[in-house]
Every structure is written in structure tokens, then in C-alpha cells.
XYZ file of C-alpha atoms in Angstrom:
312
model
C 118.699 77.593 106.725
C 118.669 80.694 108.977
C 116.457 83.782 108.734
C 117.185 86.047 105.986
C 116.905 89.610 106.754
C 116.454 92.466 104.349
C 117.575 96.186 105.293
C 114.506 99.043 104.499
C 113.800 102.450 105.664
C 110.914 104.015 106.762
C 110.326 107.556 106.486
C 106.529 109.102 107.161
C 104.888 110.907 110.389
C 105.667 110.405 113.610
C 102.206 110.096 114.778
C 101.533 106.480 115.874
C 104.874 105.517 114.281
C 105.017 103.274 117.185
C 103.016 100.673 115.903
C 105.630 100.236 113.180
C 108.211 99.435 115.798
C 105.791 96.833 117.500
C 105.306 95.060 114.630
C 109.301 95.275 113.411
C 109.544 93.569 116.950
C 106.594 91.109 116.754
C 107.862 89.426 113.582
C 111.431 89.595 114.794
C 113.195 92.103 112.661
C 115.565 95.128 114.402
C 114.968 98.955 114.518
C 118.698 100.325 113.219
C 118.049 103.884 114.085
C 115.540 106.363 114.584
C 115.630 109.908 113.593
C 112.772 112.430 114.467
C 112.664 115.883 112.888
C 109.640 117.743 113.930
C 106.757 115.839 112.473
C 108.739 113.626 110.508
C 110.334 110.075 111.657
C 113.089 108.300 109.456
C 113.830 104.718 110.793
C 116.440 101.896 109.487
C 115.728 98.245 110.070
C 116.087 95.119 109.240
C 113.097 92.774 108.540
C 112.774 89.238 107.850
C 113.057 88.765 104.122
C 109.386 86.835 104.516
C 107.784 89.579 106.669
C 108.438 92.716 104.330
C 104.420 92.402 103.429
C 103.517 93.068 106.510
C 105.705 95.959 107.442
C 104.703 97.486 103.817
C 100.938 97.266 104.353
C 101.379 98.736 107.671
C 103.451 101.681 106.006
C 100.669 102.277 103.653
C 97.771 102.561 106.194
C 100.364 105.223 107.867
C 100.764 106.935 104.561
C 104.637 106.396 105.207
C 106.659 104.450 102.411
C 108.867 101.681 102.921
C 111.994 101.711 100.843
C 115.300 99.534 100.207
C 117.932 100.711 102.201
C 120.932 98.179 100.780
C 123.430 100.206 102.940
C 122.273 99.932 106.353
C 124.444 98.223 108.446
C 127.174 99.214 106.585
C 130.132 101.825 107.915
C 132.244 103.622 105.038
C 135.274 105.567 105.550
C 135.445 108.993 102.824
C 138.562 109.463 102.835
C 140.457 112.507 101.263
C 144.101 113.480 101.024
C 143.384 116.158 103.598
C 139.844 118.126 103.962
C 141.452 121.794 103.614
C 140.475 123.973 100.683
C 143.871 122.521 98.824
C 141.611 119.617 98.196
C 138.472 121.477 97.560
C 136.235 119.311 100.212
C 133.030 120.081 98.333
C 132.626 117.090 96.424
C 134.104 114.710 99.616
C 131.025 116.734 101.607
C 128.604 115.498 98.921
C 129.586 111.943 99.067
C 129.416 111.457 102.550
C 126.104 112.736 102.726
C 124.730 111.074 99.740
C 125.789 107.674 100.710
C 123.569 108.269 104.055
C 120.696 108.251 101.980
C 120.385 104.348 101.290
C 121.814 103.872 105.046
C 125.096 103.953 105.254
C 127.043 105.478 107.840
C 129.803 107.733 107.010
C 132.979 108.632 108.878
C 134.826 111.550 107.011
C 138.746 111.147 107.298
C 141.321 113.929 106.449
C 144.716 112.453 105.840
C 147.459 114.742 107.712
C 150.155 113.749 105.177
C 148.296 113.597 102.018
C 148.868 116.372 100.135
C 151.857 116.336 97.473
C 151.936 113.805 94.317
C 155.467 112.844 95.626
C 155.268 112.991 99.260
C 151.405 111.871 100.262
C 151.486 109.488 102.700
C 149.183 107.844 105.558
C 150.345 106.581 108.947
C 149.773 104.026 111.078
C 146.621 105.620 112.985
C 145.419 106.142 110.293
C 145.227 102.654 108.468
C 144.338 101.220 111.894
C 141.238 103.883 111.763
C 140.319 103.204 108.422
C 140.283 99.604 108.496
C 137.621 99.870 111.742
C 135.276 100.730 108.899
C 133.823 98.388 106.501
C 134.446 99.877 103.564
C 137.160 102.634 102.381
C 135.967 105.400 99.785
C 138.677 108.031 98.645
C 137.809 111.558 97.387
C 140.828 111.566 94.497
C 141.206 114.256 91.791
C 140.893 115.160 88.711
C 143.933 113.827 86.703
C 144.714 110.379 85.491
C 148.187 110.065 86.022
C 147.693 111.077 90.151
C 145.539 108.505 90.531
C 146.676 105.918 88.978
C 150.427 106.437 89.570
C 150.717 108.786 92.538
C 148.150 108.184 95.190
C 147.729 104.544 95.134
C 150.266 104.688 97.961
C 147.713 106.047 100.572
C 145.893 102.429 99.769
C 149.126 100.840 101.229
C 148.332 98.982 104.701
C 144.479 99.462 103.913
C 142.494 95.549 104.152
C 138.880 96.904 103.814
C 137.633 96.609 100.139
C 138.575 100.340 98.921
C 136.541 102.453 96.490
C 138.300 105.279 94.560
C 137.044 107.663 92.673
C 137.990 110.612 90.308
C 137.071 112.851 87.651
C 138.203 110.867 84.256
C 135.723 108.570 83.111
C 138.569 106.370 81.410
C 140.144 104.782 84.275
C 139.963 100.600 84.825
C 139.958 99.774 88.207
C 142.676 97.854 86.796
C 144.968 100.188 86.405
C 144.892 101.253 90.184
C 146.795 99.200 92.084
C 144.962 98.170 95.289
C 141.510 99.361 94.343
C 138.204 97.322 93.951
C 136.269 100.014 92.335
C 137.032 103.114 90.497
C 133.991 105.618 90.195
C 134.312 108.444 87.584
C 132.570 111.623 87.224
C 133.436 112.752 90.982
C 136.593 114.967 90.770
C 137.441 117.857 92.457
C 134.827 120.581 92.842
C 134.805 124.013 93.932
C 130.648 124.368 94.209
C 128.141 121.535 95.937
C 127.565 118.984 93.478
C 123.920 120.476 92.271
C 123.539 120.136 88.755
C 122.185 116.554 86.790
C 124.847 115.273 85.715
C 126.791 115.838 89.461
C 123.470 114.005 90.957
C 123.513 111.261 88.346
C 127.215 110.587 88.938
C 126.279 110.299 93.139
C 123.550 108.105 91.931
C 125.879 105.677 90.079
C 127.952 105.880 93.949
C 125.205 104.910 95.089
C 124.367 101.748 92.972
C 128.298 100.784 92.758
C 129.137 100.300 95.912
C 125.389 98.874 96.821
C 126.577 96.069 94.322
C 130.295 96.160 96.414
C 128.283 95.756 99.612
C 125.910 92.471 98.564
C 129.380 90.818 96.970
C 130.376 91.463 100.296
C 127.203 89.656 101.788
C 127.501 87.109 99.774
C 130.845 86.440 100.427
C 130.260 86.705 104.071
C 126.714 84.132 103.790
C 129.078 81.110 103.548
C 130.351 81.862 106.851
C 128.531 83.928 108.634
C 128.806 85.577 111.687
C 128.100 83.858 115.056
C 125.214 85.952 115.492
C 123.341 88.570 113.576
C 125.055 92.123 114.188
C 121.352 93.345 114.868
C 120.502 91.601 117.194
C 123.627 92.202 119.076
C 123.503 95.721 119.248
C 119.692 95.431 120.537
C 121.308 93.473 123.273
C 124.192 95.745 124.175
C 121.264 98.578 123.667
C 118.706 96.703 126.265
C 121.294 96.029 128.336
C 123.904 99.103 129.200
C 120.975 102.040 129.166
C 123.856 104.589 129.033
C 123.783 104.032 126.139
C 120.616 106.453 125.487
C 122.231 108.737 127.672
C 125.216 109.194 124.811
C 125.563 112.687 123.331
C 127.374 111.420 120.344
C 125.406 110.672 116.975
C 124.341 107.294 116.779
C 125.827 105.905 119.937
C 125.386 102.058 118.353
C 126.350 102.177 114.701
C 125.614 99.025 113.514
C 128.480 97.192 110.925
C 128.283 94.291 108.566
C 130.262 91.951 110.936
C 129.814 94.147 114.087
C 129.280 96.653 116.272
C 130.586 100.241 117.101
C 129.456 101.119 120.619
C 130.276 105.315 121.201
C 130.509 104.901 125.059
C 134.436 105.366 126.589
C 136.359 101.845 126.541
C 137.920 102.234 130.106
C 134.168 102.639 131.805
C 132.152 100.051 129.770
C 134.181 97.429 127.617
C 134.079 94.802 130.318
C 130.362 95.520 130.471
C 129.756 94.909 126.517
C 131.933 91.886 127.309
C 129.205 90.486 129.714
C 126.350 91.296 127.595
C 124.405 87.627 128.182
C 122.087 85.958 125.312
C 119.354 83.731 126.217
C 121.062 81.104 124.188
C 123.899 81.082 126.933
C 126.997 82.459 126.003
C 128.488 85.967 126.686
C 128.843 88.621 123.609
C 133.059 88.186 124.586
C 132.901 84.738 123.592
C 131.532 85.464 120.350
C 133.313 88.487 119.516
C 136.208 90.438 119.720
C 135.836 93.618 122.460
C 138.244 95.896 121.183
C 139.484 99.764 122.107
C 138.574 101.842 118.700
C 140.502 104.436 117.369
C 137.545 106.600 117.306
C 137.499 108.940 120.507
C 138.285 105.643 122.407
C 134.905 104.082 121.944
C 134.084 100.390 121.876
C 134.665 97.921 118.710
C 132.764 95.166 118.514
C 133.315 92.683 115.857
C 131.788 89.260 116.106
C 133.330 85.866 114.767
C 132.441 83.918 111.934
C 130.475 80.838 112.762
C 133.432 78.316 111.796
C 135.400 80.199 114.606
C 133.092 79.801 117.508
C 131.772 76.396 116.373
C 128.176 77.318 116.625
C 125.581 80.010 115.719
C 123.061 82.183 117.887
């Protein structure tokens, strides 16, 4: 059986927060991302499930704390019928930002033709963009019958596993065709979700689509893919160093089954095509190098093991 790797967060000072990094290394876990604000350092990783010990006592004697991050390595899509003040993006704001917390990383979408009960629609772009992600969360109202009868249809041509969620606490997921969650509590706003019971509903987000996310692990387990996303994307990292020359946030946002690289397709795919593993074979063989929908940046999603035959 393979290495099983757990995903945590760091967060404490930046002084000698190197020696956290040496150690992820030395016991062959993966630094996600780093963030440095001032005298403050926030870093995702993921560890080997029989290493966390280490990494925690290390934390301690840096009077940082290590936490459970169960959505890092995980890209969600917040989706809302259009992010003008018809749809009051307060609460679509909120989400995004809250499900960054455990370490997920949010993309938010506007739909250009979903406003209207009768007429909201999404087109083809649009799918195509949301399905780069790995999971789809939409920012519905505040009425039953719209979201259960009405905007369903901006699920249509959507393959990742979608979230929904709305203000009536009443709803069974079963009752919206094409969902495979429905989260109450989270309607339409007009202020920043502040109060306890707005913070308790994000914190029941939170948990629901955590539990969404290990399904999804578990699901993927029996096949995994060819090699660990991770590791991967500290390849591509090591071995393209444009990529710390990239201006946009997070140029390597790491995916449950892949890679998004944030460099232009045109000037680099071939590159990420030739990135070489000691093991032998190139990262093209094992995945599929693909032009995003994103501001042309580069997908990178990686085969499952029965594809390729073998795993790295």
C-alpha cells in the first residue's frame, strides 16, 4: 500500500519557519502554498499520514499550531446567477472566502445569462470553465420554488459534483434535480454574513462539503491517480522557475486529480509536457496537458493508475 498523505496548515511566525519546510521535505510530504503577511506565515501541505508527530512537535517548539486543512488540494467553483447587486453578491463574497479557510481554493463565477426564473441560462464557456474545477458551489436564493424548479437548469452540462445552496432550511437535495448537496441557511443577503447564526451556517459549508470532498477521496483511492498531484506540481515548480516569476495568485493551484499551472499555454505547455520524473516517464505521459479556460493558463490533470498501467 502507498503512502497516505494528510492535508494540514500551518500558521505561526515567520521567524525560522524554514525549518518547518526542511522537515515537510525530509520526511517527504509537499509545501502547497506559502503566504507571508508581515510577521506572520500561513503554509498548506501535505504530510505523510505517519509523520504528522513530527511536524506537530516541531509546530509547538515554534509556538505555531498545526491544524486540519481537509480542503487543500481542492479547487471549488462559487458560482452565482450573475455577481451584480440584482443578486446581492454579499453572501457569494462570504462563501468564497470562508471556504479558503480549511484550504480550498476558490474561483468566483458570474453567470452572464443567469438572471430571470424563466430565462437563466449558462453557455458553453461556461460549463467548460466550471467543470475545470473540482467541485461546483452555487450562490441560489431565497425561495423554494426557484430553486428547486427554476434554476436547476444552470446545473445542465455541469459533471463536477455540484453543491447548492439557499435560504430555506426545508429543501432535500432530492428535490433538486442534478444536485449532490443542498446547504440551507445561505440565501440572499444584503449585509456581510456577521452575526452567529450567518457564521454557524458557513461553518456547516464548511463541514458539508469537507464530508463531499473525502467521499470524493475515497472514491478516487480505488483508482488513484498515476502520481500524487503534489508531487507533480513540486516538479513542474522545480523545474519551469517562471513559475516564481508569475504575478497571478497562486501560480500552481494544486487539484484533487491535478494541476492548474497560471503561466500562458502557447509559451510553456510543451514545457509542462516534458517535465521528467526520476522514475522515467514524462508528466505528458501521465497526464493530460490541456489549454484552460482560465486566462489561457495550463490544465493539468493526471490519469488514473488503471489508465497508464503503472504508478509513480
Amino acid at each position: 500500500m502507498g503512502t497516505v498523505y494528510e492535508p494540514y496548515v500551518f500558521n505561526g511566525g515567520v521567524y525560522k519557519h524554514g525549518r518547518i519546510i526542511e522537515l515537510l521535505e525530509d520526511v517527504g510530504g509537499y509545501l502547497v502554498n506559502k503566504m507571508i503577511t508581515i510577521t506572520e506565515v500561513t503554509m498548506d501541505m501535505v504530510i505523510p499520514e505517519d509523520d504528522v508527530p513530527l511536524i506537530e512537535e516541531l509546530a509547538k517548539k515554534q509556538l505555531g499550531t498545526l491544524t486540519k486543512s481537509p480542503l487543500t488540494g481542492v479547487e471549488i467553483a462559487v458560482v452565482s446567477p450573475t455577481l451584480a447587486s440584482h443578486h446581492l453578491p454579499h453572501s457569494a463574497c462570504d462563501i468564497a472566502e470562508y471556504l479558503r479557510h480549511p484550504g480550498a481554493k476558490t474561483t468566483m463565477i458570474g453567470l452572464a445569462r443567469g438572471m430571470g426564473r424563466r430565462v437563466s441560462l449558462n453557455d458553453d464557456f461556461e460549463r467548460k470553465l466550471i467543470n475545470e474545477h473540482d467541485i461546483a458551489l452555487y450562490c441560489l436564493g431565497s425561495f423554494k420554488d426557484c430553486i428547486v424548479n427554476k434554476k436547476p437548469r444552470l446545473f445542465e452540462g455541469v459533471e463536477v459534483p455540484i453543491v447548492a445552496t439557499g435560504g430555506p432550511e426545508d429543501i432535500d437535495v432530492e428535490e433538486i434535480n442534478g444536485a449532490d448537496m443542498y446547504i440551507g441557511s445561505m440565501g440572499r443577503l444584503s449585509h456581510r454574513m456577521r452575526s452567529t447564526n450567518e457564521i454557524n451556517a458557513l461553518d456547516t459549508m464548511n463541514d458539508r462539503v469537507a464530508e463531499l470532498v473525502e467521499e470524493m477521496r475515497r472514491r478516487q483511492s480505488k483508482d488513484p491517480p498515476a502520481i500524487l498531484p503534489a508531487r507533480a506540481m513540486k516538479e513542474i515548480e522545480n523545474q519551469i522557475p517562471e513559475i516564481g516569476k508569475s504575478l497571478a495568485p497562486s501560480p500552481l493551484v494544486l487539484k484533487i486529480s491535478g494541476v492548474r499551472v497560471k503561466l500562458p499555454y502557447d509559451l510553456f505547455h510543451e514545457r509542462v509536457r516534458n517535465v521528467e520524473f526520476d522514475e522515467g516517464p514524462k508528466l505528458g505521459e501521465i497526464a493530460d496537458i490541456t489549454r484552460s479556460k482560465m486566462n489561457d493558463y495550463i490544465l493539468v490533470q493526471i490519469k488514473p493508475k488503471s489508465e497508464v498501467g503503472f504508478e509513480i
